Tab-separated table of C-alpha atoms in Angstrom:
chain	number	residue	atom	x	y	z
G	1	UNK	CA	0.000	0.000	0.000
G	2	UNK	CA	1.237	3.474	-0.884
G	3	UNK	CA	1.396	6.260	1.668
G	4	UNK	CA	0.195	8.953	-0.736
G	5	UNK	CA	-0.919	9.351	-4.335
G	6	UNK	CA	-1.016	12.698	-6.092
G	7	UNK	CA	-3.751	12.577	-8.730
G	8	UNK	CA	-4.536	14.823	-11.713
G	9	UNK	CA	-0.996	16.154	-11.683
G	10	UNK	CA	0.533	18.064	-14.548
G	11	UNK	CA	3.818	19.847	-15.037
G	12	UNK	CA	4.243	23.355	-16.393
G	13	UNK	CA	4.823	21.940	-19.896
G	14	UNK	CA	1.521	20.059	-19.770
G	15	UNK	CA	2.751	16.534	-19.034
G	16	UNK	CA	0.090	14.675	-17.043
G	17	UNK	CA	0.938	12.215	-14.303
G	18	UNK	CA	-0.003	10.549	-11.066
G	19	UNK	CA	2.678	10.167	-8.417
G	20	UNK	CA	2.897	7.383	-5.861
G	21	UNK	CA	4.828	7.957	-2.644
G	22	UNK	CA	6.028	5.512	-0.005
G	23	UNK	CA	8.518	5.953	2.851
G	24	UNK	CA	9.278	9.504	1.752
G	25	UNK	CA	10.258	8.497	-1.789
G	26	UNK	CA	8.634	8.631	-5.207
G	27	UNK	CA	7.943	4.987	-6.065
G	28	UNK	CA	5.569	5.344	-9.012
G	29	UNK	CA	5.186	7.953	-11.737
G	30	UNK	CA	2.699	7.155	-14.454
G	31	UNK	CA	-0.472	8.344	-16.128
G	32	UNK	CA	-2.679	6.293	-13.796
G	33	UNK	CA	-1.914	4.611	-10.451
G	34	UNK	CA	-4.290	1.825	-9.383
G	35	UNK	CA	-2.513	0.747	-6.172
G	36	UNK	CA	-4.168	1.177	-2.808
G	37	UNK	CA	-3.121	4.232	-0.851
G	38	UNK	CA	-3.567	5.575	2.659
G	39	UNK	CA	-4.096	9.094	1.405
G	40	UNK	CA	-4.535	10.929	-1.849
G	41	UNK	CA	-4.668	14.517	-2.983
G	42	UNK	CA	-6.292	15.592	-6.216
G	43	UNK	CA	-4.993	18.654	-7.998
G	44	UNK	CA	-7.481	21.064	-9.493
G	45	UNK	CA	-7.317	21.752	-13.210
G	46	UNK	CA	-5.534	25.081	-12.682
G	47	UNK	CA	-2.801	23.578	-10.497
G	48	UNK	CA	0.663	22.397	-11.539
G	49	UNK	CA	3.231	20.231	-9.798
G	50	UNK	CA	7.011	20.384	-9.902
G	51	UNK	CA	9.882	18.924	-7.979
G	52	UNK	CA	10.186	20.736	-4.665
G	53	UNK	CA	11.585	24.228	-4.990
G	54	UNK	CA	15.124	24.684	-3.700
G	55	UNK	CA	16.374	28.069	-2.506
G	56	UNK	CA	20.146	27.748	-2.471
G	57	UNK	CA	20.887	31.121	-0.884
G	58	UNK	CA	19.052	31.984	2.339
G	59	UNK	CA	20.054	33.068	5.856
G	60	UNK	CA	18.078	31.111	8.435
G	61	UNK	CA	20.152	30.610	11.580
G	62	UNK	CA	17.829	32.252	14.061
G	63	UNK	CA	20.476	33.113	16.669
G	64	UNK	CA	22.277	35.630	14.471
G	65	UNK	CA	21.420	39.326	14.539
G	66	UNK	CA	22.815	40.746	11.300
G	67	UNK	CA	21.242	38.258	8.863
G	68	UNK	CA	18.826	35.677	10.249
G	69	UNK	CA	15.462	34.028	9.753
G	70	UNK	CA	13.710	30.724	10.512
G	71	UNK	CA	13.905	27.807	8.049
G	72	UNK	CA	10.177	27.193	7.784
G	73	UNK	CA	9.392	30.892	7.324
G	74	UNK	CA	11.506	30.952	4.166
G	75	UNK	CA	10.933	27.286	3.321
G	76	UNK	CA	7.774	25.212	3.593
G	77	UNK	CA	5.497	28.211	4.217
G	78	UNK	CA	6.684	29.711	0.921
G	79	UNK	CA	6.418	26.600	-1.244
G	80	UNK	CA	10.126	25.839	-0.813
G	81	UNK	CA	10.985	22.293	0.214
G	82	UNK	CA	14.747	22.742	0.623
G	83	UNK	CA	16.778	25.722	1.794
G	84	UNK	CA	20.550	26.098	1.801
G	85	UNK	CA	21.855	28.605	4.299
G	86	UNK	CA	24.611	30.517	2.511
G	87	UNK	CA	27.365	30.916	5.064
G	88	UNK	CA	25.607	32.454	8.035
G	89	UNK	CA	27.602	30.156	10.320
G	90	UNK	CA	31.203	29.029	10.509
G	91	UNK	CA	33.011	26.180	12.221
G	92	UNK	CA	32.338	27.474	15.753
G	93	UNK	CA	28.538	27.720	15.507
G	94	UNK	CA	27.420	25.465	12.668
G	95	UNK	CA	26.873	22.592	15.106
G	96	UNK	CA	24.239	24.556	16.984
G	97	UNK	CA	22.626	25.540	13.691
G	98	UNK	CA	22.530	21.892	12.637
G	99	UNK	CA	20.681	20.901	15.810
G	100	UNK	CA	18.150	23.710	15.407
G	101	UNK	CA	17.614	22.845	11.751
G	102	UNK	CA	16.548	19.302	12.660
G	103	UNK	CA	13.380	20.753	14.217
G	104	UNK	CA	12.236	22.229	10.897
G	105	UNK	CA	9.727	20.758	8.460
G	106	UNK	CA	11.808	22.120	5.586
G	107	UNK	CA	14.948	20.344	4.427
G	108	UNK	CA	17.861	22.476	5.644
G	109	UNK	CA	21.485	22.395	4.523
G	110	UNK	CA	24.328	24.829	5.003
G	111	UNK	CA	27.318	26.325	3.276
G	112	UNK	CA	30.122	26.701	5.790
G	113	UNK	CA	31.486	30.229	6.054
G	114	UNK	CA	35.281	30.002	5.952
G	115	UNK	CA	35.382	32.525	8.827
G	116	UNK	CA	34.943	30.508	12.014
G	117	UNK	CA	32.015	32.498	13.487
G	118	UNK	CA	30.248	33.231	10.209
G	119	UNK	CA	28.471	36.540	9.748
G	120	UNK	CA	28.450	37.795	13.316
G	121	UNK	CA	29.629	41.122	11.930
G	122	UNK	CA	29.786	42.437	8.380
G	123	UNK	CA	33.585	42.173	8.089
G	124	UNK	CA	34.091	38.503	8.927
G	125	UNK	CA	36.965	38.099	6.442
G	126	UNK	CA	38.896	41.214	7.455
G	127	UNK	CA	40.707	39.285	10.186
G	128	UNK	CA	42.287	36.243	8.577
G	129	UNK	CA	43.096	34.673	11.952
G	130	UNK	CA	39.412	33.690	11.931
G	131	UNK	CA	39.984	31.616	8.797
G	132	UNK	CA	41.414	28.395	10.195
G	133	UNK	CA	42.149	25.363	8.052
G	134	UNK	CA	41.821	22.817	10.895
G	135	UNK	CA	38.515	24.297	12.078
G	136	UNK	CA	37.073	24.089	8.568
G	137	UNK	CA	38.220	20.484	8.191
G	138	UNK	CA	36.815	19.463	11.581
G	139	UNK	CA	33.391	20.992	10.820
G	140	UNK	CA	33.186	19.287	7.433
G	141	UNK	CA	34.105	15.929	8.952
G	142	UNK	CA	31.657	16.321	11.839
G	143	UNK	CA	28.629	17.429	9.789
G	144	UNK	CA	29.018	15.785	6.375
G	145	UNK	CA	25.268	15.461	5.780
G	146	UNK	CA	24.527	19.075	6.720
G	147	UNK	CA	27.398	20.964	5.095
G	148	UNK	CA	26.991	20.896	1.310
G	149	UNK	CA	29.561	23.529	0.404
G	150	UNK	CA	31.720	26.482	1.395
G	151	UNK	CA	30.987	30.215	1.308
G	152	UNK	CA	33.292	33.194	0.904
G	153	UNK	CA	31.914	36.725	0.798
G	154	UNK	CA	34.247	38.782	-1.373
G	155	UNK	CA	33.272	42.433	-1.169
G	156	UNK	CA	34.697	45.611	0.334
G	157	UNK	CA	32.718	45.677	3.568
G	158	UNK	CA	33.555	42.038	4.293
G	159	UNK	CA	37.262	41.666	3.503
G	160	UNK	CA	38.704	44.928	4.857
G	161	UNK	CA	42.343	44.957	3.734
G	162	UNK	CA	42.558	41.197	3.121
G	163	UNK	CA	42.325	41.548	-0.657
G	164	UNK	CA	41.825	38.387	-2.671
G	165	UNK	CA	43.469	36.157	-0.021
G	166	UNK	CA	40.203	34.859	1.551
G	167	UNK	CA	39.176	33.438	-1.801
G	168	UNK	CA	42.586	31.825	-2.277
G	169	UNK	CA	42.134	30.152	1.094
G	170	UNK	CA	38.588	29.064	0.228
G	171	UNK	CA	39.843	27.440	-2.959
G	172	UNK	CA	42.567	25.631	-0.995
G	173	UNK	CA	40.010	24.300	1.492
G	174	UNK	CA	37.730	23.263	-1.351
G	175	UNK	CA	40.414	21.159	-3.011
G	176	UNK	CA	41.755	19.739	0.247
G	177	UNK	CA	38.400	18.635	1.633
G	178	UNK	CA	36.643	16.672	-1.070
G	179	UNK	CA	35.938	19.251	-3.778
G	180	UNK	CA	32.932	20.704	-1.984
G	181	UNK	CA	30.953	23.255	-3.991
G	182	UNK	CA	32.029	26.854	-3.360
G	183	UNK	CA	29.701	29.855	-3.436
G	184	UNK	CA	31.281	33.294	-3.773
G	185	UNK	CA	29.426	36.492	-2.897
G	186	UNK	CA	30.373	39.536	-5.005
G	187	UNK	CA	29.674	43.205	-4.322
G	188	UNK	CA	31.588	46.458	-4.256
G	189	UNK	CA	35.330	46.465	-4.944
G	190	UNK	CA	37.845	45.634	-3.702
G	191	UNK	CA	38.443	42.972	-4.776
G	192	UNK	CA	37.722	43.540	-8.446
G	193	UNK	CA	35.261	41.154	-10.045
G	194	UNK	CA	37.920	40.223	-12.606
G	195	UNK	CA	40.236	39.042	-9.800
G	196	UNK	CA	37.471	36.949	-8.271
G	197	UNK	CA	36.483	35.288	-11.532
G	198	UNK	CA	40.106	34.527	-12.384
G	199	UNK	CA	40.321	32.319	-9.276
G	200	UNK	CA	36.947	30.645	-9.720
G	201	UNK	CA	36.628	27.363	-11.609
G	202	UNK	CA	33.960	25.423	-13.437
G	203	UNK	CA	31.154	24.527	-11.016
G	204	UNK	CA	31.924	27.324	-8.545
G	205	UNK	CA	28.870	29.452	-7.827
G	206	UNK	CA	28.928	33.222	-8.374
G	207	UNK	CA	25.993	34.575	-6.388
G	208	UNK	CA	24.484	38.073	-6.864
G	209	UNK	CA	25.279	37.618	-10.552
G	210	UNK	CA	22.914	40.373	-11.758
G	211	UNK	CA	23.611	43.051	-9.163
G	212	UNK	CA	23.589	46.673	-10.311
G	213	UNK	CA	26.909	47.675	-8.762
G	214	UNK	CA	29.856	49.174	-10.625
G	215	UNK	CA	31.874	46.074	-9.761
G	216	UNK	CA	29.208	43.866	-11.331
G	217	UNK	CA	29.017	42.149	-14.710
G	218	UNK	CA	27.689	45.174	-16.633
G	219	UNK	CA	30.015	47.702	-18.283
G	220	UNK	CA	28.154	50.993	-17.905
G	221	UNK	CA	30.356	52.868	-20.354
G	222	UNK	CA	30.039	50.312	-23.163
G	223	UNK	CA	26.485	49.320	-22.172
G	224	UNK	CA	27.277	45.631	-22.441
G	225	UNK	CA	28.365	42.644	-20.380
G	226	UNK	CA	32.088	42.800	-19.623
G	227	UNK	CA	34.267	40.590	-21.790
G	228	UNK	CA	35.971	38.826	-18.875
G	229	UNK	CA	32.552	37.926	-17.494
G	230	UNK	CA	31.792	36.088	-20.705
G	231	UNK	CA	35.050	34.165	-20.269
G	232	UNK	CA	33.927	33.050	-16.808
G	233	UNK	CA	30.436	32.179	-18.020
G	234	UNK	CA	31.678	30.035	-20.890
G	235	UNK	CA	34.136	28.130	-18.699
G	236	UNK	CA	31.245	26.905	-16.568
G	237	UNK	CA	31.037	29.149	-13.529
G	238	UNK	CA	27.511	28.909	-12.113
G	239	UNK	CA	25.619	32.220	-12.190
G	240	UNK	CA	23.216	32.354	-9.251
G	241	UNK	CA	20.699	35.181	-8.744
G	242	UNK	CA	21.002	35.714	-4.959
G	243	UNK	CA	18.521	38.610	-5.075
G	244	UNK	CA	18.931	40.007	-1.572
G	245	UNK	CA	18.436	43.551	-0.373
G	246	UNK	CA	21.130	45.016	-2.658
G	247	UNK	CA	21.924	42.503	-5.364
G	248	UNK	CA	19.370	42.219	-8.182
G	249	UNK	CA	18.845	44.749	-10.965
G	250	UNK	CA	16.217	44.382	-13.699
G	251	UNK	CA	18.277	46.221	-16.327
G	252	UNK	CA	21.411	44.130	-15.769
G	253	UNK	CA	19.409	40.890	-15.968
G	254	UNK	CA	17.648	42.102	-19.112
G	255	UNK	CA	20.869	43.167	-20.828
G	256	UNK	CA	22.456	39.835	-20.010
G	257	UNK	CA	19.465	38.057	-21.536
G	258	UNK	CA	19.658	40.204	-24.685
G	259	UNK	CA	23.243	39.097	-25.112
G	260	UNK	CA	22.410	35.438	-24.466
G	261	UNK	CA	23.573	35.154	-20.867
G	262	UNK	CA	21.125	33.538	-18.456
G	263	UNK	CA	21.411	32.695	-14.790
G	264	UNK	CA	22.015	29.066	-13.913
G	265	UNK	CA	20.004	29.091	-10.686
G	266	UNK	CA	17.515	31.393	-8.993
G	267	UNK	CA	17.813	32.115	-5.272
G	268	UNK	CA	16.445	34.764	-2.945
G	269	UNK	CA	19.164	35.651	-0.395
G	270	UNK	CA	16.234	36.057	1.968
G	271	UNK	CA	16.373	36.911	5.657
G	272	UNK	CA	13.825	38.365	8.031
G	273	UNK	CA	14.154	42.043	7.082
G	274	UNK	CA	13.979	41.675	3.320
G	275	UNK	CA	11.285	39.026	3.723
G	276	UNK	CA	9.037	41.293	5.750
G	277	UNK	CA	9.927	44.658	4.183
G	278	UNK	CA	11.067	43.665	0.705
G	279	UNK	CA	12.291	43.808	-1.901
G	280	UNK	CA	12.651	39.999	-1.720
G	281	UNK	CA	9.545	38.743	0.148
G	282	UNK	CA	10.000	35.110	-0.973
G	283	UNK	CA	11.460	32.857	-3.656
G	284	UNK	CA	8.241	32.964	-5.695
G	285	UNK	CA	8.508	36.753	-6.032
G	286	UNK	CA	12.115	36.393	-7.205
G	287	UNK	CA	10.931	33.844	-9.780
G	288	UNK	CA	8.310	36.327	-10.999
G	289	UNK	CA	11.026	38.915	-11.550
G	290	UNK	CA	12.909	36.593	-13.872
G	291	UNK	CA	9.664	35.953	-15.764
G	292	UNK	CA	9.255	39.715	-16.236
G	293	UNK	CA	12.847	39.887	-17.506
G	294	UNK	CA	11.965	37.346	-20.183
G	295	UNK	CA	12.627	33.834	-18.856
G	296	UNK	CA	10.000	31.148	-19.440
G	297	UNK	CA	8.296	29.426	-16.528
G	298	UNK	CA	9.907	26.177	-17.682
G	299	UNK	CA	13.379	27.727	-17.394
G	300	UNK	CA	12.565	29.326	-14.068
G	301	UNK	CA	11.306	26.099	-12.527
G	302	UNK	CA	14.406	24.237	-13.690
G	303	UNK	CA	16.522	26.904	-11.997
G	304	UNK	CA	14.828	26.334	-8.612
G	305	UNK	CA	14.788	22.530	-8.798
G	306	UNK	CA	17.150	20.567	-11.007
G	307	UNK	CA	19.969	23.112	-11.270
G	308	UNK	CA	20.543	23.867	-7.557
G	309	UNK	CA	20.281	20.157	-6.787
G	310	UNK	CA	23.045	19.512	-9.334
G	311	UNK	CA	25.178	22.437	-8.164
G	312	UNK	CA	25.189	21.268	-4.532
G	313	UNK	CA	25.190	17.508	-5.166
G	314	UNK	CA	21.721	16.879	-3.726
G	315	UNK	CA	21.473	13.666	-5.684
G	316	UNK	CA	17.956	12.646	-4.592
G	317	UNK	CA	16.325	16.048	-5.044
G	318	UNK	CA	15.357	18.360	-7.871
G	319	UNK	CA	13.436	15.965	-10.128
G	320	UNK	CA	10.085	14.218	-10.330
G	321	UNK	CA	11.443	10.714	-10.851
G	322	UNK	CA	11.183	7.293	-9.268
G	323	UNK	CA	13.730	6.899	-6.486
G	324	UNK	CA	13.915	10.611	-5.733
G	325	UNK	CA	12.776	12.213	-2.485
G	326	UNK	CA	9.051	12.941	-2.336
G	327	UNK	CA	9.575	16.708	-2.242
G	328	UNK	CA	7.139	18.609	-4.454
G	329	UNK	CA	5.582	22.019	-4.875
G	330	UNK	CA	1.997	22.410	-6.057
G	331	UNK	CA	1.285	25.845	-7.510
G	332	UNK	CA	-0.897	27.930	-9.767
G	333	UNK	CA	-0.135	30.667	-12.266
G	334	UNK	CA	-2.477	33.602	-11.710
G	335	UNK	CA	-3.033	36.305	-14.320
G	336	UNK	CA	-3.078	39.622	-12.481
G	337	UNK	CA	-1.366	43.002	-12.238
G	338	UNK	CA	1.456	43.090	-9.717
G	339	UNK	CA	4.231	45.604	-9.175
G	340	UNK	CA	7.693	44.172	-8.616
G	341	UNK	CA	10.707	46.099	-7.330
G	342	UNK	CA	14.389	45.292	-7.653
G	343	UNK	CA	17.215	46.083	-5.250
G	344	UNK	CA	17.770	49.525	-6.753
G	345	UNK	CA	14.175	50.738	-6.567
G	346	UNK	CA	13.314	50.027	-10.208
G	347	UNK	CA	9.813	48.698	-10.782
G	348	UNK	CA	8.189	46.452	-13.372
G	349	UNK	CA	4.601	45.364	-13.872
G	350	UNK	CA	4.016	41.634	-13.784
G	351	UNK	CA	1.041	40.113	-15.578
G	352	UNK	CA	1.441	36.696	-13.930
G	353	UNK	CA	2.010	35.518	-10.367
G	354	UNK	CA	3.228	32.092	-9.330
G	355	UNK	CA	1.446	31.012	-6.158
G	356	UNK	CA	2.475	27.925	-4.152
G	357	UNK	CA	-0.611	26.129	-2.834
G	358	UNK	CA	0.708	22.992	-1.148
G	359	UNK	CA	4.183	21.769	-0.287
G	360	UNK	CA	5.086	18.092	-0.002
G	361	UNK	CA	8.259	17.263	1.938
G	362	UNK	CA	9.245	13.641	2.356
G	363	UNK	CA	5.691	12.661	1.508
G	364	UNK	CA	4.131	14.944	4.146
G	365	UNK	CA	1.639	17.489	2.788
G	366	UNK	CA	1.595	21.084	4.051
G	367	UNK	CA	-0.838	23.806	2.985
G	368	UNK	CA	0.489	27.230	1.997
């Protein structure tokens, strides 16, 4: 007997299916399931289903003060089945975060900040004595299921006078400790974006890829994407949205699209202040902004499911397929007028909203 069957399901591209779930896994995926089940849910004709949405850049360690939130506030309540905290904690406090995360309905993972206390203050990489090789190794060995990558924030307010050295250290740790994925935050110089991209390799994640800052990907004088950015893009560096309070600009994203450059993954960089006061609000709103820029819903959904799962080696997530975790998002597309705002105060009118209705995590159904 199955634990749950999802009936009348269809994906955004119109593929119809029924999904059978047992022991938290997808065990059947076909046009019609005739097996007995303990529970079933029937989607309405205006509802779609996708693999569970993954937000690979959030801040949800509730004991911090600078950037913090609660996993379920940015996760299951927002249609997101899996959140990856992007370096809020370091080796000294990630253990406490791991214990707290176990209480959440949402799946929670973490990127380990290379600074041992994480983002207690804005300048965590200004003092390189806080970047300790042995501490990083010990944390990775102690929490291998929780830590899915490393995080280095490479912008002026974070590094102080440390220059590019924190990123050099992050790359050393990455190669020494099992080739973990590395996410790199970019912002105002120093260091220069060109220096950062020179050190990054295929598969490394550049977050805040479409920020509107002078040290971003857009050459304001030439009104085009910088040549060295194209070099990084073509060598396989992952371009992640990481919207955040200061790091998404409609015009930059649109210009990139005109030139044929698209993000690889869509994330929110959400925490309590930009969730409650904007401009982020939730992952769905960030997805809507990429739709306004010109991405299709099919592309957008891939960038919050399959792509982040691949980038962070979540091998049983990100797809509707037999053997994968029973994490799914049920949603509708509503035609309505909605004003969206980017990190620089620019507005756009959206004609469609994406609205999560139910979230399934490990086979458990939660209403939104």
